[in-house]
Amino acid sequence: MANVIDEIRAANRSFMDLFKQADAAGVAALYTHDARLLPPDSPMMTGTDAIRSFWQGAMNMGIREASLETVAVEGGDSLAYEIGTYTLTIQPEGGQKKTAAGKYVVVWKSEGGKWKLHVDIWNSSGT
Amino acid sequence: MANVIDEIRAANRSFMDLFKQADAAGVAALYTHDARLLPPDSPMMTGTDAIRSFWQGAMNMGIREASLETVAVEGGDSLAYEIGTYTLTIQPEGGQKKTAAGKYVVVWKSEGGKWKLHVDIWNSSGT
């Protein structure tokens, strides 16, 4: 279990680093090949290509950073879930910097000996 | 696995029936004692009392029915996740009936030999 948490934290650090570098393909590679993304106000998306396009679009819209903080992890073996909070830093070209805060649930799955995001859903915290 | 899906489907039928009867305590009893609810535009809530209050508030605001449809289930032993879609039927006192559609992820946990909702997060489908 300690290992699972450590590996999830490490994967989240990669997520944040790759996001800051606007590397949508790198972010998408942190997900399983058949992962599902459930963004607010959008239909569900499935698979690496759709997930890369989604994050590329978010970066193009001015999301510069995604800061992730783990609140709870439970599970083991091949599936685990994580609850966390996020803060997005948004600065469209020539626009003002602002932030958006929310919470998420990620189901992590071990694929090829690596823990990857398998289901990713989030919503606003309303503040 | 077939058993898990059957039990989740049965619990969802109970959820829908109890919701239609405006039985917030009955709905809350379908969750584990330390379950977490992550509603959109709201902070995270933990435990039976908070979850009962939340659903009571939703019923008071005019949500009459919650229709749930399972899209995928994966897991086993003591933890499983479900992806689904929902349609809420909303009719405030003296107001017009409308619906709101979205998608959800529920982490189910076996508690006292029964599969219960342990983590529940959802968001709008944007249509």
CSV table of C-alpha atoms in Angstrom, one decimal:
chain,number,residue,atom,x,y,z
A,1,MET,CA,0.0,0.0,0.0
A,2,ALA,CA,2.9,2.4,0.8
A,3,ASN,CA,4.3,1.6,-2.6
A,4,VAL,CA,1.0,2.3,-4.3
A,5,ILE,CA,0.8,5.8,-2.7
A,6,ASP,CA,4.4,6.5,-3.5
A,7,GLU,CA,3.9,5.5,-7.1
A,8,ILE,CA,0.7,7.5,-7.5
A,9,ARG,CA,2.5,10.6,-6.0
A,10,ALA,CA,5.4,10.1,-8.4
A,11,ALA,CA,3.0,9.8,-11.4
A,12,ASN,CA,1.2,13.0,-10.2
A,13,ARG,CA,4.6,14.8,-10.1
A,14,SER,CA,5.2,13.7,-13.7
A,15,PHE,CA,1.7,14.9,-14.6
A,16,MET,CA,2.4,18.3,-13.2
A,17,ASP,CA,5.8,18.6,-14.8
A,18,LEU,CA,4.6,17.4,-18.2
A,19,PHE,CA,1.6,19.7,-18.0
A,20,LYS,CA,3.8,22.7,-17.2
A,21,GLN,CA,5.9,21.8,-20.3
A,22,ALA,CA,2.6,21.7,-22.4
A,23,ASP,CA,3.5,18.1,-23.3
A,24,ALA,CA,0.0,16.7,-24.0
A,25,ALA,CA,1.3,13.5,-25.4
A,26,GLY,CA,3.4,13.0,-22.3
A,27,VAL,CA,0.4,13.6,-20.1
A,28,ALA,CA,-1.7,11.2,-22.1
A,29,ALA,CA,1.0,8.5,-21.8
A,30,LEU,CA,0.4,8.5,-18.0
A,31,TYR,CA,-3.1,7.0,-18.7
A,32,THR,CA,-3.8,3.4,-19.5
A,33,HIS,CA,-4.4,2.7,-23.2
A,34,ASP,CA,-8.2,2.4,-22.7
A,35,ALA,CA,-8.6,5.0,-19.9
A,36,ARG,CA,-11.7,7.1,-19.6
A,37,LEU,CA,-11.8,10.9,-19.0
A,38,LEU,CA,-15.0,12.4,-17.6
A,39,PRO,CA,-14.5,16.2,-17.8
A,40,PRO,CA,-17.2,18.6,-16.5
A,41,ASP,CA,-19.7,19.9,-19.1
A,42,SER,CA,-18.4,17.4,-21.7
A,43,PRO,CA,-19.1,13.8,-22.9
A,44,MET,CA,-16.9,11.0,-21.6
A,45,MET,CA,-13.8,10.3,-23.7
A,46,THR,CA,-11.9,7.0,-24.1
A,47,GLY,CA,-8.3,6.1,-25.1
A,48,THR,CA,-5.0,7.8,-25.5
A,49,ASP,CA,-5.7,9.9,-28.7
A,50,ALA,CA,-8.9,11.4,-27.2
A,51,ILE,CA,-7.2,12.1,-23.9
A,52,ARG,CA,-4.2,13.8,-25.6
A,53,SER,CA,-6.5,15.9,-27.7
A,54,PHE,CA,-8.5,17.0,-24.7
A,55,TRP,CA,-5.4,18.1,-22.7
A,56,GLN,CA,-3.9,19.7,-25.8
A,57,GLY,CA,-7.1,21.7,-26.1
A,58,ALA,CA,-7.0,22.7,-22.5
A,59,MET,CA,-3.4,23.9,-22.9
A,60,ASN,CA,-4.3,25.8,-26.0
A,61,MET,CA,-7.1,27.5,-24.1
A,62,GLY,CA,-4.5,28.9,-21.6
A,63,ILE,CA,-4.3,26.3,-18.8
A,64,ARG,CA,-0.6,26.6,-17.9
A,65,GLU,CA,-0.4,24.5,-14.7
A,66,ALA,CA,-2.3,21.8,-13.0
A,67,SER,CA,-1.4,21.4,-9.3
A,68,LEU,CA,-2.5,18.1,-7.8
A,69,GLU,CA,-2.8,17.2,-4.1
A,70,THR,CA,-3.6,13.7,-2.9
A,71,VAL,CA,-6.2,13.5,-0.1
A,72,ALA,CA,-6.7,9.7,0.1
A,73,VAL,CA,-5.7,6.5,-1.5
A,74,GLU,CA,-7.2,3.1,-1.0
A,75,GLY,CA,-6.7,-0.2,-2.9
A,76,GLY,CA,-3.8,-2.4,-3.9
A,77,ASP,CA,-2.9,-5.2,-6.3
A,78,SER,CA,-4.1,-4.0,-9.7
A,79,LEU,CA,-6.7,-1.3,-8.9
A,80,ALA,CA,-6.7,1.7,-6.5
A,81,TYR,CA,-8.5,4.9,-6.2
A,82,GLU,CA,-7.3,8.3,-5.3
A,83,ILE,CA,-9.2,11.4,-4.1
A,84,GLY,CA,-7.5,14.7,-4.5
A,85,THR,CA,-7.8,18.4,-5.0
A,86,TYR,CA,-6.5,20.5,-7.9
A,87,THR,CA,-5.7,24.0,-8.7
A,88,LEU,CA,-5.5,25.1,-12.4
A,89,THR,CA,-3.5,28.2,-13.3
A,90,ILE,CA,-5.1,29.8,-16.4
A,91,GLN,CA,-3.6,32.5,-18.5
A,92,PRO,CA,-4.9,32.9,-22.0
A,93,GLU,CA,-2.6,34.7,-24.5
A,94,GLY,CA,-2.7,38.3,-23.5
A,95,GLY,CA,-5.2,37.7,-20.8
A,96,GLN,CA,-5.1,37.9,-17.0
A,97,LYS,CA,-3.9,35.1,-14.8
A,98,LYS,CA,-6.6,33.3,-12.8
A,99,THR,CA,-7.0,30.0,-10.9
A,100,ALA,CA,-9.7,27.4,-10.7
A,101,ALA,CA,-10.0,24.9,-7.8
A,102,GLY,CA,-11.7,21.6,-7.6
A,103,LYS,CA,-11.6,18.0,-6.5
A,104,TYR,CA,-11.1,14.7,-8.4
A,105,VAL,CA,-11.3,11.0,-8.2
A,106,VAL,CA,-8.8,8.9,-10.2
A,107,VAL,CA,-9.0,5.1,-10.5
A,108,TRP,CA,-5.4,3.9,-10.9
A,109,LYS,CA,-4.6,0.6,-12.7
A,110,SER,CA,-1.4,-1.3,-12.9
A,111,GLU,CA,-0.5,-1.7,-16.6
A,112,GLY,CA,2.8,-3.2,-17.7
A,113,GLY,CA,4.1,-3.0,-14.1
A,114,LYS,CA,3.3,0.7,-13.8
A,115,TRP,CA,0.4,2.5,-12.1
A,116,LYS,CA,-1.5,4.6,-14.6
A,117,LEU,CA,-4.6,6.8,-14.6
A,118,HIS,CA,-7.5,4.6,-15.7
A,119,VAL,CA,-10.6,6.7,-14.9
A,120,ASP,CA,-10.3,10.4,-14.3
A,121,ILE,CA,-13.3,12.6,-13.2
A,122,TRP,CA,-13.3,16.0,-11.6
A,123,ASN,CA,-15.6,18.9,-10.7
A,124,SER,CA,-15.4,22.4,-9.3
A,125,SER,CA,-15.2,23.1,-5.6
A,126,GLY,CA,-17.6,26.0,-6.0
A,127,THR,CA,-15.3,28.6,-4.5
B,1,MET,CA,-17.4,-10.3,-11.1
B,2,ALA,CA,-21.0,-11.1,-12.4
B,3,ASN,CA,-22.0,-11.0,-8.8
B,4,VAL,CA,-20.5,-7.6,-8.2
B,5,ILE,CA,-22.3,-6.2,-11.2
B,6,ASP,CA,-25.6,-7.7,-10.2
B,7,GLU,CA,-25.2,-6.4,-6.6
B,8,ILE,CA,-24.3,-2.9,-7.9
B,9,ARG,CA,-27.3,-2.9,-10.2
B,10,ALA,CA,-29.6,-4.0,-7.4
B,11,ALA,CA,-28.2,-1.3,-5.1
B,12,ASN,CA,-28.8,1.3,-7.9
B,13,ARG,CA,-32.4,0.2,-8.2
B,14,SER,CA,-32.7,0.7,-4.4
B,15,PHE,CA,-31.1,4.1,-4.8
B,16,MET,CA,-33.7,5.1,-7.5
B,17,ASP,CA,-36.7,3.7,-5.5
B,18,LEU,CA,-35.7,5.4,-2.3
B,19,PHE,CA,-34.9,8.6,-4.1
B,20,LYS,CA,-38.4,8.6,-5.7
B,21,GLN,CA,-39.9,8.1,-2.2
B,22,ALA,CA,-37.8,11.1,-1.0
B,23,ASP,CA,-36.2,8.8,1.7
B,24,ALA,CA,-32.9,10.6,2.2
B,25,ALA,CA,-32.0,8.4,5.2
B,26,GLY,CA,-32.6,5.3,3.1
B,27,VAL,CA,-30.4,6.7,0.3
B,28,ALA,CA,-27.6,7.5,2.8
B,29,ALA,CA,-27.8,4.0,4.2
B,30,LEU,CA,-26.7,2.7,0.8
B,31,TYR,CA,-23.3,4.4,1.4
B,32,THR,CA,-20.5,3.1,3.7
B,33,HIS,CA,-20.3,4.8,7.1
B,34,ASP,CA,-17.3,6.8,6.0
B,35,ALA,CA,-18.2,7.4,2.4
B,36,ARG,CA,-17.2,10.5,0.5
B,37,LEU,CA,-19.6,12.6,-1.7
B,38,LEU,CA,-18.0,15.0,-4.2
B,39,PRO,CA,-20.9,17.0,-5.7
B,40,PRO,CA,-20.2,19.6,-8.3
B,41,ASP,CA,-19.7,23.2,-7.1
B,42,SER,CA,-19.5,22.1,-3.5
B,43,PRO,CA,-16.8,21.0,-1.1
B,44,MET,CA,-16.3,17.2,-0.4
B,45,MET,CA,-18.6,15.7,2.3
B,46,THR,CA,-17.8,12.6,4.5
B,47,GLY,CA,-20.1,10.2,6.4
B,48,THR,CA,-23.7,9.2,6.7
B,49,ASP,CA,-25.1,12.4,8.3
B,50,ALA,CA,-23.5,14.7,5.8
B,51,ILE,CA,-24.7,12.5,2.9
B,52,ARG,CA,-28.2,12.3,4.2
B,53,SER,CA,-28.3,16.1,4.6
B,54,PHE,CA,-27.0,16.6,1.1
B,55,TRP,CA,-29.7,14.4,-0.5
B,56,GLN,CA,-32.4,15.8,1.7
B,57,GLY,CA,-31.4,19.3,0.5
B,58,ALA,CA,-31.5,18.1,-3.1
B,59,MET,CA,-35.0,16.6,-2.6
B,60,ASN,CA,-36.1,19.9,-0.9
B,61,MET,CA,-34.8,21.8,-3.9
B,62,GLY,CA,-37.1,19.8,-6.2
B,63,ILE,CA,-35.1,16.9,-7.4
B,64,ARG,CA,-37.8,14.2,-7.7
B,65,GLU,CA,-36.0,11.3,-9.5
B,66,ALA,CA,-32.5,10.2,-10.1
B,67,SER,CA,-32.2,7.7,-13.0
B,68,LEU,CA,-29.0,5.8,-13.0
B,69,GLU,CA,-27.5,3.7,-15.8
B,70,THR,CA,-24.4,1.6,-15.4
B,71,VAL,CA,-21.8,1.9,-18.3
B,72,ALA,CA,-18.9,-0.1,-16.9
B,73,VAL,CA,-17.9,-2.0,-13.8
B,74,GLU,CA,-14.4,-3.3,-12.9
B,75,GLY,CA,-12.9,-4.7,-9.8
B,76,GLY,CA,-13.8,-7.4,-7.3
B,77,ASP,CA,-13.0,-8.7,-3.8
B,78,SER,CA,-13.6,-5.6,-1.6
B,79,LEU,CA,-13.4,-2.6,-4.0
B,80,ALA,CA,-14.9,-2.0,-7.5
B,81,TYR,CA,-15.6,1.1,-9.6
B,82,GLU,CA,-18.6,1.9,-11.7
B,83,ILE,CA,-18.9,4.4,-14.5
B,84,GLY,CA,-22.5,5.5,-15.2
B,85,THR,CA,-24.8,8.1,-16.5
B,86,TYR,CA,-27.6,9.8,-14.7
B,87,THR,CA,-30.7,11.9,-15.5
B,88,LEU,CA,-32.2,14.0,-12.7
B,89,THR,CA,-35.9,15.0,-12.9
B,90,ILE,CA,-36.3,18.4,-11.3
B,91,GLN,CA,-39.7,20.0,-10.4
B,92,PRO,CA,-39.6,22.7,-7.7
B,93,GLU,CA,-42.9,23.3,-5.9
B,94,GLY,CA,-45.1,25.1,-8.5
B,95,GLY,CA,-42.3,25.2,-11.0
B,96,GLN,CA,-41.8,23.6,-14.4
B,97,LYS,CA,-40.4,20.1,-14.8
B,98,LYS,CA,-36.9,19.8,-16.3
B,99,THR,CA,-34.2,17.3,-16.5
B,100,ALA,CA,-30.4,17.4,-16.0
B,101,ALA,CA,-28.0,14.8,-17.5
B,102,GLY,CA,-24.5,13.8,-16.4
B,103,LYS,CA,-22.0,11.1,-15.7
B,104,TYR,CA,-20.6,9.6,-12.5
B,105,VAL,CA,-17.9,7.4,-11.0
B,106,VAL,CA,-18.7,5.4,-7.9
B,107,VAL,CA,-16.2,3.4,-6.0
B,108,TRP,CA,-18.1,0.6,-4.4
B,109,LYS,CA,-16.8,-1.2,-1.2
B,110,SER,CA,-18.0,-4.3,0.5
B,111,GLU,CA,-19.1,-3.4,4.0
B,112,GLY,CA,-20.6,-6.1,6.3
B,113,GLY,CA,-21.1,-8.4,3.3
B,114,LYS,CA,-22.9,-5.8,1.2
B,115,TRP,CA,-21.6,-3.6,-1.6
B,116,LYS,CA,-22.1,0.0,-0.8
B,117,LEU,CA,-21.2,3.4,-2.4
B,118,HIS,CA,-17.9,4.5,-0.9
B,119,VAL,CA,-16.9,7.4,-3.1
B,120,ASP,CA,-19.4,9.2,-5.3
B,121,ILE,CA,-18.5,11.9,-7.8
B,122,TRP,CA,-20.4,13.3,-10.8
B,123,ASN,CA,-20.5,16.2,-13.2
B,124,SER,CA,-22.7,17.5,-16.0
B,125,SER,CA,-22.6,16.1,-19.5
B,126,GLY,CA,-22.9,19.6,-20.9
B,127,THR,CA,-25.9,19.0,-23.0
